[in-house]
CSV table of C-alpha atoms (C1' of nucleotides) in Angstrom, one decimal:
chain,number,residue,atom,x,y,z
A,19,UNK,CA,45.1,-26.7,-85.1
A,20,UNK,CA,48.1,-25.1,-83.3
A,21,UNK,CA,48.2,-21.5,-83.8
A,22,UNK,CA,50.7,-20.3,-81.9
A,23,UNK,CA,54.4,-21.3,-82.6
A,24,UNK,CA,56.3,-22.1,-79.3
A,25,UNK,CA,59.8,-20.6,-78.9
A,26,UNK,CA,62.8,-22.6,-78.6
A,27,UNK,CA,63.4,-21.1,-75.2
A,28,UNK,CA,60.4,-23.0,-74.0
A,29,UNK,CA,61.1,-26.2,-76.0
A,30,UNK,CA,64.7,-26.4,-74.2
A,31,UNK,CA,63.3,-26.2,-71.0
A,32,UNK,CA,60.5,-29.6,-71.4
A,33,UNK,CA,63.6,-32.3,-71.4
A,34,UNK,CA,64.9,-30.7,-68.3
A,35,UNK,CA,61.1,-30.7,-66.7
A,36,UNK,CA,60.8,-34.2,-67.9
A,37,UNK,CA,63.9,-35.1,-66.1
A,38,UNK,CA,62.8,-33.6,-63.3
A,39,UNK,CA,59.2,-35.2,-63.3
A,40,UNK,CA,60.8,-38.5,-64.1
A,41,UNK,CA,62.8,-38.6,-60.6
A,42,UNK,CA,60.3,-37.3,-58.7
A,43,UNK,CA,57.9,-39.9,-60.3
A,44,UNK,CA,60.5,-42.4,-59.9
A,45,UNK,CA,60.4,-41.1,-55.9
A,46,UNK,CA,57.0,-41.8,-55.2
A,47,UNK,CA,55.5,-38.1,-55.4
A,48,UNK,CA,52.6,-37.8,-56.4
A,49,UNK,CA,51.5,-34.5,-56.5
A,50,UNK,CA,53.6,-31.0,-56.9
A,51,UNK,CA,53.0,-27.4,-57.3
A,52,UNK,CA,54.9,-24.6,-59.4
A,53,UNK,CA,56.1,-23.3,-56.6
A,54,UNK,CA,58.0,-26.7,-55.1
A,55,UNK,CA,59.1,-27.3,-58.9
A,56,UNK,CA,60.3,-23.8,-58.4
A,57,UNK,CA,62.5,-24.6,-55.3
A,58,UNK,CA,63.7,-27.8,-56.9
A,59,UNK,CA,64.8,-26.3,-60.3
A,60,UNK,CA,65.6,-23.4,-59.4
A,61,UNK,CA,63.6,-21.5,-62.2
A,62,UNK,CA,60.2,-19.0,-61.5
A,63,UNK,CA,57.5,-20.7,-60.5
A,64,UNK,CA,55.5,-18.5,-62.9
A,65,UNK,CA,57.8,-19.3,-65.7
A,66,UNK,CA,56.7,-23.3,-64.9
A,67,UNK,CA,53.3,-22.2,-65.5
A,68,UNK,CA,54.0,-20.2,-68.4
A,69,UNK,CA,55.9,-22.8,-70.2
A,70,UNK,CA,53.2,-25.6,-69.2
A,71,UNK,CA,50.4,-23.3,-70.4
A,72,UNK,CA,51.5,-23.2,-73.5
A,73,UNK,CA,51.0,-26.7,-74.3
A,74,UNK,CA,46.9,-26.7,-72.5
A,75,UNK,CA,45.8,-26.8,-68.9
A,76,UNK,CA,48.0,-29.5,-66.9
A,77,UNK,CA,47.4,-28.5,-63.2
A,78,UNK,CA,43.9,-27.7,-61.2
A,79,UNK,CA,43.9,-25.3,-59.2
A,80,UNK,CA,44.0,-25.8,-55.4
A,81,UNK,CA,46.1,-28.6,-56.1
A,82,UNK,CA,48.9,-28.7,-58.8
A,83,UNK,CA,50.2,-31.2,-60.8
A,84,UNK,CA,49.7,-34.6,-60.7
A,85,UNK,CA,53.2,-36.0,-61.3
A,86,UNK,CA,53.0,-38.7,-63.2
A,87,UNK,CA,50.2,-37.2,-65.2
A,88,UNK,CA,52.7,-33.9,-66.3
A,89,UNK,CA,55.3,-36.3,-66.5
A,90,UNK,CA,53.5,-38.3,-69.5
A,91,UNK,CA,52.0,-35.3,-71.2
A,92,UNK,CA,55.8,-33.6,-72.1
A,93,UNK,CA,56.7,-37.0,-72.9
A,94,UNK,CA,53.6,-36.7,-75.6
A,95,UNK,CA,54.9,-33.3,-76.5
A,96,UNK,CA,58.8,-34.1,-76.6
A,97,UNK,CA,57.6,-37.0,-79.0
A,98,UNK,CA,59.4,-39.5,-77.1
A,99,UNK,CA,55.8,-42.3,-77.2
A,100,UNK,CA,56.9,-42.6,-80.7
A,101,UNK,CA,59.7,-44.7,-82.2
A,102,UNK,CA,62.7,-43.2,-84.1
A,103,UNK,CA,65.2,-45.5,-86.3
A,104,UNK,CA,68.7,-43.4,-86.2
A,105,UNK,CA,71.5,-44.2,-88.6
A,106,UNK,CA,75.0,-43.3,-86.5
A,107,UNK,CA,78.0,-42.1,-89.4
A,108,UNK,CA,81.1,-42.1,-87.9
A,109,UNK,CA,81.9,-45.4,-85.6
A,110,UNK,CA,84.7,-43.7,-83.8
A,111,UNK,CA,85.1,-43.0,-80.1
A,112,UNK,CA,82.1,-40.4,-80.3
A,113,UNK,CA,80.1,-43.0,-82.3
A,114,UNK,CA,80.6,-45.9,-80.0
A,115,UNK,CA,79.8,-43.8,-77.0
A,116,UNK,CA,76.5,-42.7,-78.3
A,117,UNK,CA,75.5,-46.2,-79.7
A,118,UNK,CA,76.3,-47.9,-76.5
A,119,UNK,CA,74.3,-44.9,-75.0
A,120,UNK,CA,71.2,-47.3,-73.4
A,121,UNK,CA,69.0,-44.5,-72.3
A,122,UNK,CA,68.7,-43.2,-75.6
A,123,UNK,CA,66.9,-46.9,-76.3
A,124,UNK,CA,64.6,-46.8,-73.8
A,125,UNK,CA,62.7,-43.4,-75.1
A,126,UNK,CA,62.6,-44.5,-78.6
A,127,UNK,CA,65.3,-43.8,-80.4
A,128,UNK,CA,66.8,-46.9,-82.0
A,129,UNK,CA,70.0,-47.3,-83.4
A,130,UNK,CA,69.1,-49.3,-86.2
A,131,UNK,CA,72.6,-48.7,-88.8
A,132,UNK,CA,76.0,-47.5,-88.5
A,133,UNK,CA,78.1,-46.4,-91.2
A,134,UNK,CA,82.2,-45.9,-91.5
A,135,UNK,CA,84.5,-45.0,-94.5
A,136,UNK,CA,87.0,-47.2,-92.1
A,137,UNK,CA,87.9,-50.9,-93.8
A,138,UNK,CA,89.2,-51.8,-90.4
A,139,UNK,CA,86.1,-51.1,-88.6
A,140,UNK,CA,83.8,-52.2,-91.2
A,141,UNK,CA,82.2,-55.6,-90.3
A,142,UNK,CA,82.8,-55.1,-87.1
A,143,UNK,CA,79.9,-55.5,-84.2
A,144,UNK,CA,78.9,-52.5,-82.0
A,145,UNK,CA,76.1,-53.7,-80.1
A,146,UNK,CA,74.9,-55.9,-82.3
A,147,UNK,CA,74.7,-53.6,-85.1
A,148,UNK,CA,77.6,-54.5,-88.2
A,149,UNK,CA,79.2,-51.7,-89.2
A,150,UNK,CA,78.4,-51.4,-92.8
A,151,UNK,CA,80.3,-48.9,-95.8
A,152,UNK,CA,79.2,-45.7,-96.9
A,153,UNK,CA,78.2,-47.5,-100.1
A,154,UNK,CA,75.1,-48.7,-98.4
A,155,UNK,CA,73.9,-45.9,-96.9
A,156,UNK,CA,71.0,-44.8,-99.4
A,157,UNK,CA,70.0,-48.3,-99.4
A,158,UNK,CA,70.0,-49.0,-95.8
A,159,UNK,CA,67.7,-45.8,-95.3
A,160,UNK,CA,65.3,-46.7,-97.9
A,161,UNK,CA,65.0,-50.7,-96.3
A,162,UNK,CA,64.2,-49.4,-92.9
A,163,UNK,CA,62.6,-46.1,-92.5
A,164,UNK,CA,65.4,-44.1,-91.4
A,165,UNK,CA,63.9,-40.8,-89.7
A,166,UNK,CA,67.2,-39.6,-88.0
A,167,UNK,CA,70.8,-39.3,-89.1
A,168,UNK,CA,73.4,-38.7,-86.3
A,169,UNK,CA,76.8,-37.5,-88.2
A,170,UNK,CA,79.8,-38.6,-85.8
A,171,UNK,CA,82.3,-37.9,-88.5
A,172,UNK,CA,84.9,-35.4,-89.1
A,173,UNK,CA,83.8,-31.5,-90.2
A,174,UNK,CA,85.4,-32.4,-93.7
A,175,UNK,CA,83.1,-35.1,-94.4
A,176,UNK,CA,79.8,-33.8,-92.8
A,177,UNK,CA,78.4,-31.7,-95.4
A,178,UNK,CA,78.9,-34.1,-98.1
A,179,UNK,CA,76.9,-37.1,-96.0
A,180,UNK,CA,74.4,-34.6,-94.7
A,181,UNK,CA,73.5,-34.1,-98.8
A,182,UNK,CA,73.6,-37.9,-99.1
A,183,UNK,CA,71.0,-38.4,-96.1
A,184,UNK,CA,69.1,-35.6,-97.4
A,185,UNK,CA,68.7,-37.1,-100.6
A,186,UNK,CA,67.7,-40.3,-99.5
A,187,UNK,CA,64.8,-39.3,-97.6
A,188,UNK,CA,66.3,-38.3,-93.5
A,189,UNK,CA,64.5,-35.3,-92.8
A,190,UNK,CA,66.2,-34.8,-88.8
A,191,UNK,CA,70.2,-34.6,-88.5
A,192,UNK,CA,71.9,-34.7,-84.7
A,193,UNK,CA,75.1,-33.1,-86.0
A,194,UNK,CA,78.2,-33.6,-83.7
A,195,UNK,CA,80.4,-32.1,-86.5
A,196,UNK,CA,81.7,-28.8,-85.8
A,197,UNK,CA,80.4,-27.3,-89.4
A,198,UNK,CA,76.7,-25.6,-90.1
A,199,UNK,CA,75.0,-27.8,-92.5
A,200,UNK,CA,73.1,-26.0,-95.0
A,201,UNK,CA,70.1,-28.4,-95.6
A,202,UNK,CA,66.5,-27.7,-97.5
A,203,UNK,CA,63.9,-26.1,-95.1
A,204,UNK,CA,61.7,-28.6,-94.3
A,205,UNK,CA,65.6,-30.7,-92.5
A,206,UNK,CA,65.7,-30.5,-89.3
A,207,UNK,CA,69.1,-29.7,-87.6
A,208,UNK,CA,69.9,-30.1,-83.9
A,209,UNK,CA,73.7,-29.1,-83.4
A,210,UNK,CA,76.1,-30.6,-80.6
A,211,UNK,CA,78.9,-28.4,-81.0
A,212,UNK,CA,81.4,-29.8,-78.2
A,213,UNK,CA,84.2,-27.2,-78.7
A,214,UNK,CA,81.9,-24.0,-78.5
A,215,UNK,CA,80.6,-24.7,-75.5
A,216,UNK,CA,84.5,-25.7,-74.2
A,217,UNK,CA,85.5,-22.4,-75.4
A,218,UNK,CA,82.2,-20.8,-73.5
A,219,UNK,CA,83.5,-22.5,-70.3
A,220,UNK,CA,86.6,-21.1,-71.5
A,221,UNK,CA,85.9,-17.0,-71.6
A,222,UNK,CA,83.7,-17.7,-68.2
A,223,UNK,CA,87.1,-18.7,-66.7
A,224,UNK,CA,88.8,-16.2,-68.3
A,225,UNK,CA,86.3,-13.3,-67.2
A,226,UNK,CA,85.9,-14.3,-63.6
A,227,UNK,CA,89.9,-14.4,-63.6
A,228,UNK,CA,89.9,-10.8,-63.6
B,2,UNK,CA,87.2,-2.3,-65.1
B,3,UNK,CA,84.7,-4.2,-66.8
B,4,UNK,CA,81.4,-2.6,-65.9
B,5,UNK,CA,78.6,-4.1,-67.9
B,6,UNK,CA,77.9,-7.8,-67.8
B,7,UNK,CA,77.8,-9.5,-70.8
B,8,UNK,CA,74.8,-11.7,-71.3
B,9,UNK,CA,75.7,-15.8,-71.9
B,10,UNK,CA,73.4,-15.0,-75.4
B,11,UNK,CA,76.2,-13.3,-76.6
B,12,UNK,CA,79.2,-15.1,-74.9
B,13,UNK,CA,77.7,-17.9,-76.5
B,14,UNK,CA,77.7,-16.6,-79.7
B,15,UNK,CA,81.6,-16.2,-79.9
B,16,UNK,CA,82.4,-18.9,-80.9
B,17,UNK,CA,80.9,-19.4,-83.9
B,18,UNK,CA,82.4,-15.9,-84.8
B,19,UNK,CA,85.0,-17.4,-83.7
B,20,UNK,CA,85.3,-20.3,-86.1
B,21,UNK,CA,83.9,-18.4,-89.3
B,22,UNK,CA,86.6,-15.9,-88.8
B,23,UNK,CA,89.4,-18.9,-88.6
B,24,UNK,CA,87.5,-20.4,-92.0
B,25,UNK,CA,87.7,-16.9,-93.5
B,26,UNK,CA,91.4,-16.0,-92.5
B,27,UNK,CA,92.5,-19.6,-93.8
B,28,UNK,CA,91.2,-18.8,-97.1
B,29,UNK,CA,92.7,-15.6,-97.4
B,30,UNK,CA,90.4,-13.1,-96.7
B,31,UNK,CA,91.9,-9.9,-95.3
B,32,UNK,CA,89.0,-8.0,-94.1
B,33,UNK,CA,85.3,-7.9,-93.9
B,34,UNK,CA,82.5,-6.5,-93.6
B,35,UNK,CA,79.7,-6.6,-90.9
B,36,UNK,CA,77.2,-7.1,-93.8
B,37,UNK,CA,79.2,-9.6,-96.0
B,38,UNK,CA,79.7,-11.6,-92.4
B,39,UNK,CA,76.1,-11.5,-91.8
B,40,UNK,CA,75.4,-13.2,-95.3
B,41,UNK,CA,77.7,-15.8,-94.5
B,42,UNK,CA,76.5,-16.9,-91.1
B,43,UNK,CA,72.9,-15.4,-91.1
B,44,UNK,CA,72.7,-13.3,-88.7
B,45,UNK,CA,71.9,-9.8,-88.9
B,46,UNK,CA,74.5,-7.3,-89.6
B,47,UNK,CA,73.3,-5.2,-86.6
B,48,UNK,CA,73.8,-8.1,-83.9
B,49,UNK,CA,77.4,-8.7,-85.1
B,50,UNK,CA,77.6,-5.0,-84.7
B,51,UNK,CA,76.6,-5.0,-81.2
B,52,UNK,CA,77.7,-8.5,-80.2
B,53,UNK,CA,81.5,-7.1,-81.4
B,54,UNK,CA,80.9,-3.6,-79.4
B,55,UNK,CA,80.2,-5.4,-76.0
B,56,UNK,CA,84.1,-5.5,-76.3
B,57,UNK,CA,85.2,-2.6,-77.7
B,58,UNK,CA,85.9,-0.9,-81.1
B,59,UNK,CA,87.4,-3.8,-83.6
B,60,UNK,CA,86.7,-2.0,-87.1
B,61,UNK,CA,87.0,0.8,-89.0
B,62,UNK,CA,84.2,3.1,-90.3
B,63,UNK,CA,84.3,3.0,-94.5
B,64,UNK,CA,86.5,-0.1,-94.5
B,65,UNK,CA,85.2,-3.1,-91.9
B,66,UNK,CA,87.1,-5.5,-90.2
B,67,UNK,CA,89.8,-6.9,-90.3
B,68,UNK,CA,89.4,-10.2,-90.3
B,69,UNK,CA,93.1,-11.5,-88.9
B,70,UNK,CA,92.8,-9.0,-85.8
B,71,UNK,CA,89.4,-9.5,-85.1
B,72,UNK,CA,89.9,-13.5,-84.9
B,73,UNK,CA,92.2,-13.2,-82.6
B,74,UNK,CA,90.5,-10.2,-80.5
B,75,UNK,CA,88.0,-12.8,-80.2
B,76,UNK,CA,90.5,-15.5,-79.0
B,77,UNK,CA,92.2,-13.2,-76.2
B,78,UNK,CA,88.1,-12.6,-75.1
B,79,UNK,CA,87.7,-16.2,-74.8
B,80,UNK,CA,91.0,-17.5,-73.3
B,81,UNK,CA,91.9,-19.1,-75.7
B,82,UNK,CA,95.7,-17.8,-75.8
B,83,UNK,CA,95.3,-19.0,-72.1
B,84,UNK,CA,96.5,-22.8,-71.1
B,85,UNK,CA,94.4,-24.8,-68.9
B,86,UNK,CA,94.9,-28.3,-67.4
B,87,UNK,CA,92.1,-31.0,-67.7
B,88,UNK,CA,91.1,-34.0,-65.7
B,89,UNK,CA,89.1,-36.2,-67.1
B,90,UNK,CA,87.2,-38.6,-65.2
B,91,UNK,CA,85.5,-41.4,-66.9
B,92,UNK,CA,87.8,-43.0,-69.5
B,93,UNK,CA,84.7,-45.0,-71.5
B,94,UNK,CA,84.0,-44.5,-75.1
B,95,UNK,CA,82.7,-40.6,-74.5
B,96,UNK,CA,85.7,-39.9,-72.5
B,97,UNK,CA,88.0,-41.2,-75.1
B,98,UNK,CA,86.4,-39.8,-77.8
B,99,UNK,CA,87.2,-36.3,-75.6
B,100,UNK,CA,90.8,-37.2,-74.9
B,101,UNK,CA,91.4,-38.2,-78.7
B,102,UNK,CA,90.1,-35.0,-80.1
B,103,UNK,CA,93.4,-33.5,-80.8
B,104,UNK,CA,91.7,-29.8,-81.6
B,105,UNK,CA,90.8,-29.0,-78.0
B,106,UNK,CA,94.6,-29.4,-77.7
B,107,UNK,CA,95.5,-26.9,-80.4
B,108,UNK,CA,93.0,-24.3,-78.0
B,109,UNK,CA,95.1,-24.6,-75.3
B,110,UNK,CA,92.6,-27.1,-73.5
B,111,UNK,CA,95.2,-29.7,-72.5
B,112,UNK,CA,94.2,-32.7,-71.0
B,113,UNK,CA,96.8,-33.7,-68.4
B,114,UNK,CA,95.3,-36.8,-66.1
B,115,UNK,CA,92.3,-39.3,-67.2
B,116,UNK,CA,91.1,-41.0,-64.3
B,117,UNK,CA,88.4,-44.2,-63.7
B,118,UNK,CA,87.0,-46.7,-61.3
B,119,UNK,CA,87.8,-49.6,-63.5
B,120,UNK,CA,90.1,-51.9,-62.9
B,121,UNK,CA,90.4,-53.1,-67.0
B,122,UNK,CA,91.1,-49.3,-67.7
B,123,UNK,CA,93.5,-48.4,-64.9
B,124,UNK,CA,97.4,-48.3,-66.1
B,125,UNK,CA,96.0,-48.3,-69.7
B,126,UNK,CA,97.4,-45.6,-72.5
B,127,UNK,CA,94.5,-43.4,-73.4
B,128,UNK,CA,96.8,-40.9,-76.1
B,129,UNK,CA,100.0,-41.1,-73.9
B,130,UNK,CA,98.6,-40.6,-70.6
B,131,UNK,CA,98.2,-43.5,-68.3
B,132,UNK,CA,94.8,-44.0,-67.1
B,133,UNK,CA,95.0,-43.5,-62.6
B,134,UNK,CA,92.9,-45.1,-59.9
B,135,UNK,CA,90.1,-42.3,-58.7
B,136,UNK,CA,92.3,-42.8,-55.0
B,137,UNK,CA,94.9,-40.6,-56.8
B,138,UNK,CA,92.4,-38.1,-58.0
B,139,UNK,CA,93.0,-35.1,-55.4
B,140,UNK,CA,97.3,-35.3,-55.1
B,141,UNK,CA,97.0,-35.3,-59.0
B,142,UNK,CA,94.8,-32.1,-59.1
B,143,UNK,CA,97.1,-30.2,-56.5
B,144,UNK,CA,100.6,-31.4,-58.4
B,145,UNK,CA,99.4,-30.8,-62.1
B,146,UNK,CA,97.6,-27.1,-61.6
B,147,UNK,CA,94.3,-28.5,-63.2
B,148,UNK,CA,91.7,-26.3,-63.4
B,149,UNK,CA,88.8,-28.1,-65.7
B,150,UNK,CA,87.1,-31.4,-64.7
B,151,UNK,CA,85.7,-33.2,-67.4
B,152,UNK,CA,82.6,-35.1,-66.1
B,153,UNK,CA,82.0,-38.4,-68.5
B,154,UNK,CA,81.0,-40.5,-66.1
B,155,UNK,CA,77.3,-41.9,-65.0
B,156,UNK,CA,75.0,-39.7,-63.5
B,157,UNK,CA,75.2,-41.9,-60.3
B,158,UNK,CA,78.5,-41.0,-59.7
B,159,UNK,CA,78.5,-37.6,-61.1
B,160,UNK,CA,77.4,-35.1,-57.8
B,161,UNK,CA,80.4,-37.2,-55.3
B,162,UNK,CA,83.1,-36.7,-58.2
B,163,UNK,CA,82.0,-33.0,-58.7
B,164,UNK,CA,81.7,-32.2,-54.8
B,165,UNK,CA,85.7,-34.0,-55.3
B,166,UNK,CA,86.7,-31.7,-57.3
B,167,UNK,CA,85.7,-28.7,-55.8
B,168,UNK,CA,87.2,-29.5,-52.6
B,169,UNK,CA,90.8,-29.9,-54.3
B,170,UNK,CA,90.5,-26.4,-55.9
B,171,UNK,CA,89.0,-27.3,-59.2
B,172,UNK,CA,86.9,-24.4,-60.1
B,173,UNK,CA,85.5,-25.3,-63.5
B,174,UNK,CA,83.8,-28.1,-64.5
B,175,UNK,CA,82.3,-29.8,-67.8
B,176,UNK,CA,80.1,-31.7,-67.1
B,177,UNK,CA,78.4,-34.3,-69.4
B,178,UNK,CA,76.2,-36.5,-66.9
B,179,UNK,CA,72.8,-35.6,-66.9
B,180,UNK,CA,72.3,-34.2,-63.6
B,181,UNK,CA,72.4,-31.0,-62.5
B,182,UNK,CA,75.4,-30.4,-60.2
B,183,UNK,CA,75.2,-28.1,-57.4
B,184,UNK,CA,78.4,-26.7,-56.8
B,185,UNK,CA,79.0,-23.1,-54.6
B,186,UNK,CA,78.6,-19.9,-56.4
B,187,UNK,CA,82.1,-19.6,-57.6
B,188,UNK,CA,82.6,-22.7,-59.6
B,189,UNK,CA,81.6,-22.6,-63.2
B,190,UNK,CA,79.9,-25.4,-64.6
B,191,UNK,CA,78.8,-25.8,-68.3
B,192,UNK,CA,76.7,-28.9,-68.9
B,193,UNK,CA,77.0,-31.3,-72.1
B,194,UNK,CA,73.2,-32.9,-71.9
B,195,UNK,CA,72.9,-35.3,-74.6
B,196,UNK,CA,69.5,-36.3,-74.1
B,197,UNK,CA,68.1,-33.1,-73.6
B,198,UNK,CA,69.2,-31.9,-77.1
B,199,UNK,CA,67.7,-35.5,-78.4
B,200,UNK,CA,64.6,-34.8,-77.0
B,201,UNK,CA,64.9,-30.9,-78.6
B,202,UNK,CA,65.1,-33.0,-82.3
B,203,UNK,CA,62.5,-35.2,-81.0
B,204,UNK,CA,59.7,-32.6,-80.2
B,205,UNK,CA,60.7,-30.6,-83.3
B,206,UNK,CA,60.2,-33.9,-85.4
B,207,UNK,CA,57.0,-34.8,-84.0
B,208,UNK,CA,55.4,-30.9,-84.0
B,209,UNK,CA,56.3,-31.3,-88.0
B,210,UNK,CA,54.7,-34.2,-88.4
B,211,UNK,CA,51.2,-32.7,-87.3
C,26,DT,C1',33.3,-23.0,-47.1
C,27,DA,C1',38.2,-21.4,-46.8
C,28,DG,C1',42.6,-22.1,-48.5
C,29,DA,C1',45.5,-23.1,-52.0
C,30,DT,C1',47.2,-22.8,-56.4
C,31,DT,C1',46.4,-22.7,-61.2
C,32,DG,C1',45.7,-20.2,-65.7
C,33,DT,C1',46.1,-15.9,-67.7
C,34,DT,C1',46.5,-11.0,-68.2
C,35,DA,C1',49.4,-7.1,-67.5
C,36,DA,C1',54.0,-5.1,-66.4
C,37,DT,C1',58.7,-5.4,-66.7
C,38,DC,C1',62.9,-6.6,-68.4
C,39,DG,C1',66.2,-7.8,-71.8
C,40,DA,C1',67.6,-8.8,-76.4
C,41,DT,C1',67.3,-7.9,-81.2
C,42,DT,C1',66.8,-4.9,-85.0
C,43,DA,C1',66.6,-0.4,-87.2
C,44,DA,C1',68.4,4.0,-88.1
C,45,DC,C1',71.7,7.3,-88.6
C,46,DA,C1',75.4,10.4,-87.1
C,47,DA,C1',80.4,9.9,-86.7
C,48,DT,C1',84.4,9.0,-89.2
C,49,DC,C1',87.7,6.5,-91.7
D,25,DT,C1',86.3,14.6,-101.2
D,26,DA,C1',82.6,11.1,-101.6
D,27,DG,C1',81.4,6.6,-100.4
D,28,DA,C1',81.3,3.1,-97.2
D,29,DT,C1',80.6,1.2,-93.0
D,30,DT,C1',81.2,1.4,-88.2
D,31,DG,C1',79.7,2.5,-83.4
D,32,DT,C1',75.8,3.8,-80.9
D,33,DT,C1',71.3,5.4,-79.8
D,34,DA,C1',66.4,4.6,-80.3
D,35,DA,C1',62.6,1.5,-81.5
D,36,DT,C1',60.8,-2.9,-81.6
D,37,DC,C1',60.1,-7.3,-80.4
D,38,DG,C1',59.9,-11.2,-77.4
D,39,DA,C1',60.6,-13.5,-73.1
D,40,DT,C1',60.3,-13.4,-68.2
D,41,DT,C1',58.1,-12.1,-64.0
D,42,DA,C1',54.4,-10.3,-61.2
D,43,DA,C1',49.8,-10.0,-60.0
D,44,DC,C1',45.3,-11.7,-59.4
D,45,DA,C1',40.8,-13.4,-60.7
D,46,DA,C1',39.1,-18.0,-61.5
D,47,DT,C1',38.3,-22.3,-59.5
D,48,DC,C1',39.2,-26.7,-57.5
DNA sequence: TAGATTGTTAATCGATTAACAATC
DNA sequence: TAGATTGTTAATCGATTAACAATC
């Protein structure tokens, strides 16, 4: 059905469209055109078409878009109409943050477990979710149709875990661990990589500075 | 001096060099190829090459690179053997996760004030430092030579906070709410947007699935 | 209908890869 | 010296921008 394959530069640039639509939904407008998204995002209007065009015909010509109409379309594409049941490993600081992340709810993506190798946290409630041991991990993911693995743990521990999901049937890992898993083909890695893009910050400062 | 811009693909780039060369010289190995690195981090041989050339001449022809000296040509070209003071604003779960993660520290990244609007967390200990009122925010920024603002705060409050800091002198910020700041030309700002790489996962899921 | 704006093709620009002469 | 591997130029590939015919 698809022939083309879209590029990853294109698929980075729907959440920020979405975000954009969403407020300007949220605002009451109803109709736009690539060259007010243009002013407002402050990309090429004929890149807004380009990227849209890749996914079918959104606009009409004469017109535009229809706001809410583009709006629910890249939520279609992006996947968010459908559920997700995450697993969160690692119920640290970073852990707890993104659990108590609400937002992440509300387009789908359910916390549903989280994991520690920590007897002190183990047992414990974070938003209503116990914190279970590692021991019950394959289990857990088996019971309730764990799609998505989200590895809040240390560098040392990620690879081994990522196996573990792996074999137990996750197929998408949100790895916050500062290591480059080495999964099967058909695993799907997204990588949040905090300290490379401080150190990118970093040689920007350290560029303009001279 | 520096004539030819460097393109952000490569700047961000770096640091991955950056941290498979610190793997490779903590395991011993002295020097390296171009090759042998490009079958460890899959990339091609040619692009480390290149991406290594945008700085100069860091091998040798016949031998390679040595890996020791390269590292740290690659920390000196992303400040990293430069201090910097941090303010962090917003001392919930993603902000302590942020001010806990004692490698940022080891880079030089120091954070030196946490700040919040919350009465419960103002005058606690977050890692030694005592968590201030946001009242104290701009004497704190001219006292303690900050130069980073960490943003891990709602997007509500994010834009007032970052125009904040900009007025005090702060002239770098890292920004983790999801909003788009808009700061004047010479303030760098390198955004942290969770969602957005959620949603990446998301699409890629769902586009697999068809 | 006339005006506006898309969808899409063509042109440009930039980034990646290939090739090889320079040289250690 | 011969072999290896860089530094760098040239070729290719892909992504962005410009232009405009299609059409609402």
């Amino acid at each position: 059905m698809d022939s083309k394959e879209i590029s990853q530069a294109v698929v980075s640039r729907l959440p920020r469209y979405f975000r954009y639509l969403g407020e300007l939904k949220d605002s009451g407008v109803e109709r736009i055109s690539s060259q007010e998204l243009s002013d407002i995002m402050h990309v090429t209007a004929s890149q807004i078409r380009q990227d849209f065009n890749n996914f079918g015909g959104f606009g009409q010509q004469g017109y535009g878009y229809n706001v809410e109409y583009l709006y629910n379309e890249i939520a279609n594409i992006l996947g968010l109409h459908e559920k997700h049941h995450l697993v969160l490993i690692g119920a640290g600081n970073l852990g707890q943050a993104i659990a108590n992340y609400m937002n992440f709810e509300r387009r789908g993506f359910l916390i549903t477990g989280i994991f520690d190798v920590n007897k002190e946290i183990i047992g414990k409630k974070i938003k209503d979710i116990t914190v279970l041991p590692m021991s019950d991990l394959e289990q857990f993911v088996k019971d309730n149709a764990i799609d998505i693995g989200v590895l809040t743990i240390p560098k040392s521990a990620a690879k081994e875990v990522a196996d573990r999901l792996v074999a137990c049937g996750v197929h998408a890992i949100w790895n916050f661990a500062h290591v480059d898993l080495d999964v099967p083909d058909d695993v799907l890695v997204e990588n949040v990589h905090l300290s490379e893009s401080l150190m990118k910050l970093s040689y920007n400062i350290h560029r303009k500075s001279k």
